[in-house]
mmCIF file of C-alpha atoms and ligand atoms in Angstrom:
data_model
loop_
_atom_site.group_PDB
_atom_site.id
_atom_site.type_symbol
_atom_site.label_atom_id
_atom_site.label_comp_id
_atom_site.label_asym_id
_atom_site.label_seq_id
_atom_site.Cartn_x
_atom_site.Cartn_y
_atom_site.Cartn_z
ATOM 1 C CA UNK F 1 33.632 -4.291 13.909
ATOM 2 C CA UNK F 2 36.248 -2.146 15.830
ATOM 3 C CA UNK F 3 34.226 0.176 17.135
ATOM 4 C CA UNK F 4 32.703 0.379 21.002
ATOM 5 C CA UNK F 5 29.004 -0.814 21.194
ATOM 6 C CA UNK F 6 28.087 2.336 23.259
ATOM 7 C CA UNK F 7 29.813 5.008 20.046
ATOM 8 C CA UNK F 8 27.627 3.202 18.094
ATOM 9 C CA UNK F 9 24.306 3.490 20.331
ATOM 10 C CA UNK F 10 24.340 6.890 21.324
ATOM 11 C CA UNK F 11 24.406 8.093 17.894
ATOM 12 C CA UNK F 12 20.404 7.495 16.761
ATOM 13 C CA UNK F 13 18.579 9.993 18.810
ATOM 14 C CA UNK F 14 21.617 12.572 18.141
ATOM 15 C CA UNK F 15 18.583 14.424 16.499
ATOM 16 C CA UNK F 16 16.666 15.103 18.801
ATOM 17 C CA UNK F 17 18.923 17.742 20.509
ATOM 18 C CA UNK F 18 17.667 16.213 23.658
ATOM 19 C CA UNK F 19 13.898 16.733 23.337
ATOM 20 C CA UNK F 20 11.358 13.864 23.964
ATOM 21 C CA UNK F 21 9.780 12.210 21.306
ATOM 22 C CA UNK F 22 6.802 13.204 22.499
ATOM 23 C CA UNK F 23 7.531 17.197 22.333
ATOM 24 C CA UNK F 24 8.608 16.555 19.247
ATOM 25 C CA UNK F 25 6.625 14.090 17.219
ATOM 26 C CA UNK F 26 3.339 13.633 19.605
ATOM 27 C CA UNK F 27 1.287 15.032 17.220
ATOM 28 C CA UNK F 28 1.851 12.813 14.559
ATOM 29 C CA UNK F 29 -0.670 9.434 14.069
ATOM 30 C CA UNK F 30 1.225 6.262 14.526
ATOM 31 C CA UNK F 31 3.045 4.446 13.048
ATOM 32 C CA UNK F 32 4.798 6.452 11.287
ATOM 33 C CA UNK F 33 8.183 7.018 9.997
ATOM 34 C CA UNK F 34 10.133 10.245 10.015
ATOM 35 C CA UNK F 35 13.306 11.144 7.671
ATOM 36 C CA UNK F 36 15.332 14.000 9.877
ATOM 37 C CA UNK F 37 17.117 16.011 7.399
ATOM 38 C CA UNK F 38 19.793 17.120 9.906
ATOM 39 C CA UNK F 39 21.209 14.375 9.835
ATOM 40 C CA UNK F 40 20.843 13.389 6.264
ATOM 41 C CA UNK F 41 22.588 16.559 5.521
ATOM 42 C CA UNK F 42 25.617 15.523 8.189
ATOM 43 C CA UNK F 43 26.468 12.328 6.703
ATOM 44 C CA UNK F 44 26.056 13.872 3.342
ATOM 45 C CA UNK F 45 28.732 16.327 4.366
ATOM 46 C CA UNK F 46 30.792 13.747 6.052
ATOM 47 C CA UNK F 47 31.159 12.026 2.519
ATOM 48 C CA UNK F 48 31.660 14.782 0.336
ATOM 49 C CA UNK F 49 34.537 15.614 2.621
ATOM 50 C CA UNK F 50 35.777 12.646 2.467
ATOM 51 C CA UNK F 51 35.401 12.407 -1.815
ATOM 52 C CA UNK F 52 36.815 16.262 -2.087
ATOM 53 C CA UNK F 53 40.022 15.246 0.101
ATOM 54 C CA UNK F 54 40.268 11.298 -1.608
ATOM 55 C CA UNK F 55 39.535 12.099 -4.985
ATOM 56 C CA UNK F 56 36.313 9.825 -5.726
ATOM 57 C CA UNK F 57 32.547 9.592 -6.641
ATOM 58 C CA UNK F 58 30.123 8.463 -4.092
ATOM 59 C CA UNK F 59 27.107 7.087 -5.295
ATOM 60 C CA UNK F 60 23.433 6.203 -3.027
ATOM 61 C CA UNK F 61 22.313 2.732 -3.296
ATOM 62 C CA UNK F 62 19.123 3.115 -3.800
ATOM 63 C CA UNK F 63 18.288 -0.120 -2.368
ATOM 64 C CA UNK F 64 19.230 0.919 1.163
ATOM 65 C CA UNK F 65 17.091 3.873 1.099
ATOM 66 C CA UNK F 66 15.124 5.540 -1.910
ATOM 67 C CA UNK F 67 12.652 8.038 -0.493
ATOM 68 C CA UNK F 68 13.176 9.878 -3.788
ATOM 69 C CA UNK F 69 11.870 13.509 -1.344
ATOM 70 C CA UNK F 70 15.043 13.350 0.199
ATOM 71 C CA UNK F 71 16.911 13.404 -3.322
ATOM 72 C CA UNK F 72 17.014 17.273 -3.441
ATOM 73 C CA UNK F 73 18.592 17.648 0.160
ATOM 74 C CA UNK F 74 21.189 14.359 -0.956
ATOM 75 C CA UNK F 75 22.057 15.853 -4.194
ATOM 76 C CA UNK F 76 24.828 17.900 -3.212
ATOM 77 C CA UNK F 77 26.633 15.404 -2.135
ATOM 78 C CA UNK F 78 26.956 12.954 -4.385
ATOM 79 C CA UNK F 79 27.791 11.882 -7.651
ATOM 80 C CA UNK F 80 25.029 9.725 -8.389
ATOM 81 C CA UNK F 81 22.669 6.972 -7.803
ATOM 82 C CA UNK F 82 23.378 2.851 -7.873
ATOM 83 C CA UNK F 83 20.407 0.339 -8.936
ATOM 84 C CA UNK F 84 19.653 -2.961 -8.459
ATOM 85 C CA UNK F 85 17.424 -3.411 -11.663
ATOM 86 C CA UNK F 86 15.317 -1.549 -13.948
ATOM 87 C CA UNK F 87 12.978 0.590 -11.588
ATOM 88 C CA UNK F 88 15.423 1.758 -9.357
ATOM 89 C CA UNK F 89 17.942 3.097 -12.616
ATOM 90 C CA UNK F 90 14.349 4.685 -13.605
ATOM 91 C CA UNK F 91 14.027 6.618 -10.429
ATOM 92 C CA UNK F 92 17.528 7.737 -9.965
ATOM 93 C CA UNK F 93 17.229 8.918 -13.678
ATOM 94 C CA UNK F 94 13.767 10.560 -12.827
ATOM 95 C CA UNK F 95 14.411 11.942 -9.798
ATOM 96 C CA UNK F 96 18.518 12.668 -9.598
ATOM 97 C CA UNK F 97 18.152 13.637 -13.078
ATOM 98 C CA UNK F 98 22.020 15.476 -12.626
ATOM 99 C CA UNK F 99 23.316 12.588 -11.447
ATOM 100 C CA UNK F 100 25.067 9.412 -12.936
ATOM 101 C CA UNK F 101 23.230 6.067 -12.934
ATOM 102 C CA UNK F 102 24.935 3.084 -12.347
ATOM 103 C CA UNK F 103 23.496 -0.344 -12.056
ATOM 104 C CA UNK F 104 24.130 -3.831 -10.730
ATOM 105 C CA UNK F 105 22.378 -6.941 -11.055
ATOM 106 C CA UNK F 106 23.289 -10.668 -10.783
ATOM 107 C CA UNK F 107 21.256 -11.231 -13.661
ATOM 108 C CA UNK F 108 19.555 -8.943 -16.497
ATOM 109 C CA UNK F 109 16.373 -9.954 -18.126
ATOM 110 C CA UNK F 110 16.642 -9.708 -22.178
ATOM 111 C CA UNK F 111 13.358 -8.009 -22.484
ATOM 112 C CA UNK F 112 14.179 -5.257 -19.958
ATOM 113 C CA UNK F 113 17.786 -4.305 -20.757
ATOM 114 C CA UNK F 114 17.478 -2.553 -23.802
ATOM 115 C CA UNK F 115 15.206 -0.267 -20.909
ATOM 116 C CA UNK F 116 18.254 -0.039 -18.353
ATOM 117 C CA UNK F 117 21.145 0.876 -21.158
ATOM 118 C CA UNK F 118 19.125 4.191 -21.485
ATOM 119 C CA UNK F 119 18.481 5.023 -17.909
ATOM 120 C CA UNK F 120 22.197 4.359 -17.196
ATOM 121 C CA UNK F 121 25.495 5.270 -17.402
ATOM 122 C CA UNK F 122 27.810 2.570 -16.325
ATOM 123 C CA UNK F 123 26.257 -1.377 -16.588
ATOM 124 C CA UNK F 124 28.276 -3.815 -14.101
ATOM 125 C CA UNK F 125 27.294 -7.461 -14.690
ATOM 126 C CA UNK F 126 27.978 -10.510 -12.437
ATOM 127 C CA UNK F 127 29.334 -13.230 -14.433
ATOM 128 C CA UNK F 128 30.994 -13.528 -17.823
ATOM 129 C CA UNK F 129 28.077 -15.393 -19.749
ATOM 130 C CA UNK F 130 26.214 -11.777 -19.028
ATOM 131 C CA UNK F 131 29.412 -10.166 -20.097
ATOM 132 C CA UNK F 132 29.070 -11.852 -23.572
ATOM 133 C CA UNK F 133 25.277 -11.436 -23.711
ATOM 134 C CA UNK F 134 24.627 -7.953 -22.908
ATOM 135 C CA UNK F 135 28.275 -5.891 -23.144
ATOM 136 C CA UNK F 136 27.520 -4.222 -26.456
ATOM 137 C CA UNK F 137 24.125 -3.650 -26.258
ATOM 138 C CA UNK F 138 24.832 -1.733 -23.383
ATOM 139 C CA UNK F 139 27.824 0.018 -25.413
ATOM 140 C CA UNK F 140 25.782 0.590 -28.557
ATOM 141 C CA UNK F 141 23.682 2.394 -26.173
ATOM 142 C CA UNK F 142 26.482 4.874 -24.541
ATOM 143 C CA UNK F 143 27.149 2.530 -21.364
ATOM 144 C CA UNK F 144 30.718 1.986 -19.609
ATOM 145 C CA UNK F 145 30.647 -1.655 -18.739
ATOM 146 C CA UNK F 146 32.025 -3.420 -16.146
ATOM 147 C CA UNK F 147 32.066 -6.815 -14.388
ATOM 148 C CA UNK F 148 31.722 -7.846 -10.400
ATOM 149 C CA UNK F 149 34.574 -9.945 -9.382
ATOM 150 C CA UNK F 150 34.577 -12.501 -6.282
ATOM 151 C CA UNK F 151 37.976 -11.752 -3.968
ATOM 152 C CA UNK F 152 37.043 -14.889 -2.402
ATOM 153 C CA UNK F 153 37.917 -12.921 0.875
ATOM 154 C CA UNK F 154 34.870 -13.144 3.683
ATOM 155 C CA UNK F 155 35.569 -10.404 6.405
ATOM 156 C CA UNK F 156 33.129 -10.529 8.487
ATOM 157 C CA UNK F 157 30.924 -13.432 10.014
ATOM 158 C CA UNK F 158 28.009 -11.871 12.071
ATOM 159 C CA UNK F 159 25.661 -11.736 9.353
ATOM 160 C CA UNK F 160 26.135 -15.042 6.681
ATOM 161 C CA UNK F 161 23.550 -13.804 4.248
ATOM 162 C CA UNK F 162 25.118 -10.773 3.812
ATOM 163 C CA UNK F 163 28.254 -12.829 2.800
ATOM 164 C CA UNK F 164 29.181 -11.909 -0.903
ATOM 165 C CA UNK F 165 32.240 -14.125 -0.307
ATOM 166 C CA UNK F 166 30.536 -17.303 1.461
ATOM 167 C CA UNK F 167 31.459 -20.420 -0.545
ATOM 168 C CA UNK F 168 29.365 -20.851 -3.304
ATOM 169 C CA UNK F 169 28.237 -17.238 -3.575
ATOM 170 C CA UNK F 170 26.440 -16.476 -6.740
ATOM 171 C CA UNK F 171 27.934 -12.798 -6.392
ATOM 172 C CA UNK F 172 30.713 -11.397 -8.462
ATOM 173 C CA UNK F 173 33.183 -14.049 -10.799
ATOM 174 C CA UNK F 174 36.092 -15.778 -9.517
ATOM 175 C CA UNK F 175 39.305 -15.849 -10.835
ATOM 176 C CA UNK F 176 38.955 -19.204 -11.935
ATOM 177 C CA UNK F 177 35.893 -18.711 -13.938
ATOM 178 C CA UNK F 178 37.471 -15.769 -14.707
ATOM 179 C CA UNK F 179 40.492 -17.644 -16.484
ATOM 180 C CA UNK F 180 38.213 -20.117 -18.031
ATOM 181 C CA UNK F 181 35.744 -18.211 -19.451
ATOM 182 C CA UNK F 182 37.082 -14.357 -20.028
ATOM 183 C CA UNK F 183 38.966 -13.980 -23.644
ATOM 184 C CA UNK F 184 40.619 -11.324 -24.374
ATOM 185 C CA UNK F 185 38.244 -9.850 -26.894
ATOM 186 C CA UNK F 186 35.565 -9.775 -23.683
ATOM 187 C CA UNK F 187 38.587 -8.425 -21.685
ATOM 188 C CA UNK F 188 39.336 -6.132 -24.152
ATOM 189 C CA UNK F 189 35.750 -4.642 -23.601
ATOM 190 C CA UNK F 190 36.094 -4.183 -19.900
ATOM 191 C CA UNK F 191 36.026 -0.751 -19.085
ATOM 192 C CA UNK F 192 35.888 -1.120 -14.707
ATOM 193 C CA UNK F 193 35.866 -3.649 -12.424
ATOM 194 C CA UNK F 194 33.563 -3.809 -9.653
ATOM 195 C CA UNK F 195 33.239 -5.739 -6.331
ATOM 196 C CA UNK F 196 31.190 -5.507 -3.047
ATOM 197 C CA UNK F 197 32.301 -7.339 -0.251
ATOM 198 C CA UNK F 198 30.891 -5.500 2.870
ATOM 199 C CA UNK F 199 28.100 -4.972 5.377
ATOM 200 C CA UNK F 200 28.597 -2.039 7.738
ATOM 201 C CA UNK F 201 31.947 -2.676 8.029
ATOM 202 C CA UNK F 202 35.120 -0.777 9.009
ATOM 203 C CA UNK F 203 37.917 0.499 6.416
ATOM 204 C CA UNK F 204 40.501 -2.041 7.556
ATOM 205 C CA UNK F 205 38.195 -5.117 6.243
ATOM 206 C CA UNK F 206 37.789 -2.522 2.955
ATOM 207 C CA UNK F 207 41.857 -2.587 3.324
ATOM 208 C CA UNK F 208 42.052 -6.450 3.442
ATOM 209 C CA UNK F 209 39.388 -7.064 0.115
ATOM 210 C CA UNK F 210 41.823 -4.189 -1.629
ATOM 211 C CA UNK F 211 45.156 -6.907 -1.147
ATOM 212 C CA UNK F 212 43.014 -9.726 -1.979
ATOM 213 C CA UNK F 213 41.855 -8.151 -4.752
ATOM 214 C CA UNK F 214 45.414 -6.890 -5.959
ATOM 215 C CA UNK F 215 46.406 -10.418 -5.055
ATOM 216 C CA UNK F 216 43.805 -11.685 -8.063
ATOM 217 C CA UNK F 217 43.367 -9.414 -10.118
ATOM 218 C CA UNK F 218 46.012 -6.726 -9.718
ATOM 219 C CA UNK F 219 46.888 -7.882 -13.586
ATOM 220 C CA UNK F 220 43.531 -6.988 -15.091
ATOM 221 C CA UNK F 221 43.863 -4.023 -13.017
ATOM 222 C CA UNK F 222 46.757 -2.849 -14.884
ATOM 223 C CA UNK F 223 45.745 -2.909 -17.750
ATOM 224 C CA UNK F 224 45.500 0.728 -19.997
ATOM 225 C CA UNK F 225 41.915 -0.076 -21.087
ATOM 226 C CA UNK F 226 40.184 -0.574 -17.194
ATOM 227 C CA UNK F 227 39.459 3.138 -16.608
ATOM 228 C CA UNK F 228 37.403 2.706 -13.183
ATOM 229 C CA UNK F 229 37.606 0.607 -10.286
ATOM 230 C CA UNK F 230 33.862 0.024 -8.257
ATOM 231 C CA UNK F 231 34.371 -0.811 -4.665
ATOM 232 C CA UNK F 232 31.367 -1.224 -3.407
ATOM 233 C CA UNK F 233 29.335 -0.106 -0.561
ATOM 234 C CA UNK F 234 28.936 -1.754 3.427
ATOM 235 C CA UNK F 235 31.757 0.892 4.009
ATOM 236 C CA UNK F 236 30.003 2.307 7.525
ATOM 237 C CA UNK F 237 31.154 5.883 6.643
ATOM 238 C CA UNK F 238 29.494 8.130 8.970
ATOM 239 C CA UNK F 239 29.251 5.779 12.626
ATOM 240 C CA UNK F 240 31.306 7.137 14.888
ATOM 241 C CA UNK F 241 34.787 5.971 15.470
ATOM 242 C CA UNK F 242 34.818 4.873 11.817
ATOM 243 C CA UNK F 243 38.392 4.868 10.286
ATOM 244 C CA UNK F 244 38.381 7.334 7.743
ATOM 245 C CA UNK F 245 42.437 7.715 7.230
ATOM 246 C CA UNK F 246 41.946 3.735 6.521
ATOM 247 C CA UNK F 247 39.530 4.509 3.421
ATOM 248 C CA UNK F 248 41.332 7.660 2.220
ATOM 249 C CA UNK F 249 44.901 4.979 2.031
ATOM 250 C CA UNK F 250 42.413 2.082 0.215
ATOM 251 C CA UNK F 251 41.065 5.006 -2.217
ATOM 252 C CA UNK F 252 44.323 6.677 -2.828
ATOM 253 C CA UNK F 253 46.008 3.384 -2.964
ATOM 254 C CA UNK F 254 44.115 2.068 -5.705
ATOM 255 C CA UNK F 255 44.195 5.447 -7.778
ATOM 256 C CA UNK F 256 48.017 5.638 -8.130
ATOM 257 C CA UNK F 257 48.517 1.950 -8.091
ATOM 258 C CA UNK F 258 46.189 1.245 -11.013
ATOM 259 C CA UNK F 259 45.078 4.967 -12.388
ATOM 260 C CA UNK F 260 41.584 4.016 -12.027
ATOM 261 C CA UNK F 261 38.446 6.200 -11.487
ATOM 262 C CA UNK F 262 37.637 5.108 -7.605
ATOM 263 C CA UNK F 263 33.567 5.170 -6.861
ATOM 264 C CA UNK F 264 31.865 3.994 -3.380
ATOM 265 C CA UNK F 265 27.997 3.518 -3.844
ATOM 266 C CA UNK F 266 26.796 2.943 -0.126
ATOM 267 C CA UNK F 267 23.361 3.083 0.548
ATOM 268 C CA UNK F 268 23.613 2.830 4.391
ATOM 269 C CA UNK F 269 26.241 5.484 4.916
ATOM 270 C CA UNK F 270 23.917 8.424 3.568
ATOM 271 C CA UNK F 271 20.855 7.659 6.090
ATOM 272 C CA UNK F 272 22.487 6.699 8.452
ATOM 273 C CA UNK F 273 20.728 7.344 12.053
ATOM 274 C CA UNK F 274 19.090 9.570 10.105
ATOM 275 C CA UNK F 275 15.158 8.331 10.697
ATOM 276 C CA UNK F 276 12.912 7.168 13.379
ATOM 277 C CA UNK F 277 10.104 4.801 13.962
ATOM 278 C CA UNK F 278 7.206 5.829 16.174
ATOM 279 C CA UNK F 279 4.873 3.749 17.250
ATOM 280 C CA UNK F 280 1.763 3.372 20.520
ATOM 281 C CA UNK F 281 1.189 1.161 22.724
ATOM 282 C CA UNK F 282 -1.700 -0.585 22.137
ATOM 283 C CA UNK F 283 -1.763 -3.038 25.235
ATOM 284 C CA UNK F 284 0.400 -4.699 27.591
ATOM 285 C CA UNK F 285 0.240 -8.954 28.282
ATOM 286 C CA UNK F 286 2.250 -11.104 30.721
ATOM 287 C CA UNK F 287 3.353 -14.435 30.650
ATOM 288 C CA UNK F 288 5.534 -16.240 32.402
ATOM 289 C CA UNK F 289 6.879 -13.728 33.870
ATOM 290 C CA UNK F 290 7.787 -11.739 30.823
ATOM 291 C CA UNK F 291 5.318 -8.486 30.095
ATOM 292 C CA UNK F 292 5.069 -7.624 26.130
ATOM 293 C CA UNK F 293 4.169 -4.039 24.981
ATOM 294 C CA UNK F 294 1.958 -4.966 21.755
ATOM 295 C CA UNK F 295 2.715 -1.748 19.222
ATOM 296 C CA UNK F 296 0.650 -0.450 16.342
ATOM 297 C CA UNK F 297 4.242 -1.114 14.545
ATOM 298 C CA UNK F 298 5.349 -4.560 13.630
ATOM 299 C CA UNK F 299 8.761 -5.489 13.085
ATOM 300 C CA UNK F 300 7.420 -8.458 10.322
ATOM 301 C CA UNK F 301 6.040 -5.257 8.212
ATOM 302 C CA UNK F 302 7.530 -2.550 8.829
ATOM 303 C CA UNK F 303 11.241 -3.024 10.146
ATOM 304 C CA UNK F 304 12.309 -6.529 8.327
ATOM 305 C CA UNK F 305 15.940 -6.583 9.295
ATOM 306 C CA UNK F 306 14.837 -6.691 12.965
ATOM 307 C CA UNK F 307 13.840 -10.386 12.202
ATOM 308 C CA UNK F 308 16.176 -11.069 8.929
ATOM 309 C CA UNK F 309 19.455 -9.978 10.081
ATOM 310 C CA UNK F 310 18.253 -10.341 12.829
ATOM 311 C CA UNK F 311 19.169 -7.097 15.321
ATOM 312 C CA UNK F 312 17.349 -5.543 17.930
ATOM 313 C CA UNK F 313 17.213 -1.341 16.691
ATOM 314 C CA UNK F 314 17.551 1.465 19.495
ATOM 315 C CA UNK F 315 14.240 1.871 21.558
ATOM 316 C CA UNK F 316 14.627 5.824 22.833
ATOM 317 C CA UNK F 317 14.325 6.114 26.725
ATOM 318 C CA UNK F 318 15.493 2.601 26.413
ATOM 319 C CA UNK F 319 18.672 1.317 29.897
ATOM 320 C CA UNK F 320 20.792 -0.305 27.284
ATOM 321 C CA UNK F 321 23.618 -1.860 28.951
ATOM 322 C CA UNK F 322 22.608 -0.798 32.117
ATOM 323 C CA UNK F 323 21.577 -3.523 34.757
ATOM 324 C CA UNK F 324 18.024 -3.223 36.740
ATOM 325 C CA UNK F 325 15.112 -1.418 35.299
ATOM 326 C CA UNK F 326 11.924 -2.855 34.519
ATOM 327 C CA UNK F 327 11.754 -5.334 31.234
ATOM 328 C CA UNK F 328 9.558 -5.312 28.670
ATOM 329 C CA UNK F 329 9.725 -7.174 25.328
ATOM 330 C CA UNK F 330 8.042 -4.839 22.767
ATOM 331 C CA UNK F 331 6.194 -6.704 19.796
ATOM 332 C CA UNK F 332 3.639 -5.988 16.656
ATOM 333 C CA UNK F 333 -0.350 -6.572 16.647
ATOM 334 C CA UNK F 334 0.480 -9.650 13.878
ATOM 335 C CA UNK F 335 -0.464 -13.085 14.584
ATOM 336 C CA UNK F 336 3.070 -13.969 13.736
ATOM 337 C CA UNK F 337 4.424 -15.418 17.079
ATOM 338 C CA UNK F 338 7.837 -14.089 16.092
ATOM 339 C CA UNK F 339 6.844 -10.221 15.477
ATOM 340 C CA UNK F 340 9.148 -9.305 18.415
ATOM 341 C CA UNK F 341 10.983 -6.360 17.997
ATOM 342 C CA UNK F 342 13.211 -7.056 21.215
ATOM 343 C CA UNK F 343 13.504 -7.032 24.679
ATOM 344 C CA UNK F 344 14.447 -3.986 26.979
ATOM 345 C CA UNK F 345 14.646 -2.425 29.800
ATOM 346 C CA UNK F 346 13.498 1.282 31.059
ATOM 347 C CA UNK F 347 13.370 3.157 34.431
ATOM 348 C CA UNK F 348 9.426 3.437 34.488
ATOM 349 C CA UNK F 349 6.529 1.148 34.154
ATOM 350 C CA UNK F 350 5.015 1.006 30.139
ATOM 351 C CA UNK F 351 1.275 1.796 29.674
ATOM 352 C CA UNK F 352 -1.159 1.905 26.975
ATOM 353 C CA UNK F 353 -1.109 5.271 24.480
ATOM 354 C CA UNK F 354 3.029 5.699 25.382
ATOM 355 C CA UNK F 355 4.816 6.404 22.408
ATOM 356 C CA UNK F 356 7.580 4.451 21.425
ATOM 357 C CA UNK F 357 10.679 5.859 19.291
ATOM 358 C CA UNK F 358 12.950 3.669 17.177
ATOM 359 C CA UNK F 359 16.527 5.023 15.835
ATOM 360 C CA UNK F 360 18.012 3.836 12.475
ATOM 361 C CA UNK F 361 15.000 3.721 10.963
ATOM 362 C CA UNK F 362 15.918 5.456 7.626
ATOM 363 C CA UNK F 363 17.817 2.435 6.020
ATOM 364 C CA UNK F 364 16.220 -0.688 4.543
ATOM 365 C CA UNK F 365 12.874 0.463 6.179
ATOM 366 C CA UNK F 366 10.348 2.360 3.528
ATOM 367 C CA UNK F 367 12.107 1.007 0.722
ATOM 368 C CA UNK F 368 11.176 -2.990 2.154
ATOM 369 C CA UNK F 369 8.275 -2.741 4.308
ATOM 370 C CA UNK F 370 5.081 -4.584 3.415
ATOM 371 C CA UNK F 371 1.340 -5.592 4.196
ATOM 372 C CA UNK F 372 1.723 -8.858 5.755
ATOM 373 C CA UNK F 373 -1.587 -9.353 8.073
ATOM 374 C CA UNK F 374 -2.980 -6.079 6.474
ATOM 375 C CA UNK F 375 -0.812 -4.031 8.223
ATOM 376 C CA UNK F 376 -1.374 -0.153 7.021
ATOM 377 C CA UNK F 377 1.900 1.360 5.846
ATOM 378 C CA UNK F 378 3.043 3.953 7.941
ATOM 379 C CA UNK F 379 3.295 7.131 6.480
ATOM 380 C CA UNK F 380 6.834 8.951 6.202
ATOM 381 C CA UNK F 381 7.604 12.378 7.253
ATOM 382 C CA UNK F 382 10.123 14.537 6.576
ATOM 383 C CA UNK F 383 11.971 16.355 9.110
ATOM 384 C CA UNK F 384 12.926 19.734 8.065
ATOM 385 C CA UNK F 385 15.600 21.558 9.549
ATOM 386 C CA UNK F 386 13.640 24.380 10.111
ATOM 387 C CA UNK F 387 11.393 22.066 12.683
ATOM 388 C CA UNK F 388 8.818 22.102 10.125
ATOM 389 C CA UNK F 389 7.283 18.503 8.787
ATOM 390 C CA UNK F 390 6.562 17.960 5.833
ATOM 391 C CA UNK F 391 4.752 14.697 4.446
ATOM 392 C CA UNK F 392 5.968 12.675 1.414
ATOM 393 C CA UNK F 393 3.785 9.576 1.397
ATOM 394 C CA UNK F 394 0.558 8.085 3.488
ATOM 395 C CA UNK F 395 -0.911 5.254 2.949
ATOM 396 C CA UNK F 396 -4.418 3.786 2.865
ATOM 397 C CA UNK F 397 -6.692 0.277 2.272
ATOM 398 C CA UNK F 398 -6.289 1.183 -1.421
ATOM 399 C CA UNK F 399 -2.649 0.178 -1.245
ATOM 400 C CA UNK F 400 -2.997 -2.858 0.436
ATOM 401 C CA UNK F 401 -5.680 -4.007 -1.649
ATOM 402 C CA UNK F 402 -4.385 -2.741 -4.993
ATOM 403 C CA UNK F 403 -1.175 -5.502 -4.515
ATOM 404 C CA UNK F 404 -3.592 -7.989 -4.470
ATOM 405 C CA UNK F 405 -5.869 -7.683 -7.330
ATOM 406 C CA UNK F 406 -7.698 -5.136 -9.419
ATOM 407 C CA UNK F 407 -11.487 -4.897 -9.256
HETATM 408 C C1 LIG B 501 23.788 -3.576 -0.907
HETATM 409 C C2 LIG B 501 24.884 -2.891 -1.988
HETATM 410 C C3 LIG B 501 24.976 -1.815 -1.766
HETATM 411 C C4 LIG B 501 24.850 -0.952 -0.586
HETATM 412 O O1 LIG B 501 25.318 -1.883 0.328
HETATM 413 P P1 LIG B 501 25.320 -0.992 1.999
HETATM 414 O O2 LIG B 501 25.505 -1.661 3.232
HETATM 415 O O3 LIG B 501 23.608 -0.261 2.100
HETATM 416 O O4 LIG B 501 25.746 0.082 1.897
HETATM 417 C C5 LIG B 501 25.971 -1.165 -2.625
HETATM 418 N N1 LIG B 501 26.589 -1.978 -4.111
HETATM 419 C C6 LIG B 501 26.058 -3.478 -4.092
HETATM 420 C C7 LIG B 501 25.778 -3.882 -4.949
HETATM 421 C C8 LIG B 501 24.967 -3.579 -3.015
HETATM 422 O O5 LIG B 501 24.249 -4.825 -3.404
#
């Protein structure tokens, strides 16, 4: 990644406008998620301007962010939604009713397929086998159909679990498999091509990917029957310092070269730095010189990517990249030894009851959390532009219990 750390890390608390978390959110019961309308709209405008200038359509990948109470605010800026399967496709159709619904799944189930085709406008298949099995049914239901390709070019090494081009990957069809399995008749049915290879990346990596796509699949994209190219997600479009000109160059290049309609389907970029997770300190422990602030939110339950990716999220008031300060490990209250958010340093001592605010918590959080250890799910709030705070969802013991059985 090209952007300097400082640029990335100065952004997560922009939404506070210089106020402290306690001044703004001190009355909310913790733990809580809070989504910020001003930042959602800021991201939305950046993406909408891009689509207008470059002439492309941009979808919301719902697997990253699907708090549908925010969809009315987002709907002005996007073309539609992207879904990973039946439930997200239905959510997109129901809650973003004027938008297109695009679906990609690594494998579709026979018993769900016709329902998916009812909700969808575009269906993308992962393999020639799935394409042969379902494409005609999708077309009969009025859907445009595509195949996901694998350009076999890894452009990042930091997070291997997010690299669909890693050796042996099941995601996307490589050219040698394509040549063995796609008949001329199959190819004549194809309306579009899809690739998704990036994760939190800048547009120079998209450019490199596009060249690999051209080298391996340029002949397919040149066919008159291929009408669209979906360049997937992972474009960190709304991050400070993102190279927008190169992204526009990629879009124009593909449009002119192959005469195709261009779709992008970022998830993160729509809600980047547009949410927080608030938590209060329950206790401070000490062992071997390490002080741990035990908070009422859990990394494992409420911010699982901290452990899965892994990464250390920004925390309001921390002295990141500065020497000195008082060091604390911030951790969750569960019994998992590794339920640790990260090590941070502060200008002052932390105390029981202090409010901690983690930044960039709108994405891959509310749609991915769990109730391990019987942890309660945090309520989800929407901080409106006028300063009011709306409750999108709140949870209780019943939400924990109902997923384990019914009495
Ligand atoms: C994950 C995913 C996206 C969204 O990725 P972001 O990194 O959130 O932008 C888009 N398309 C597909 C096929 C995906 O798997």
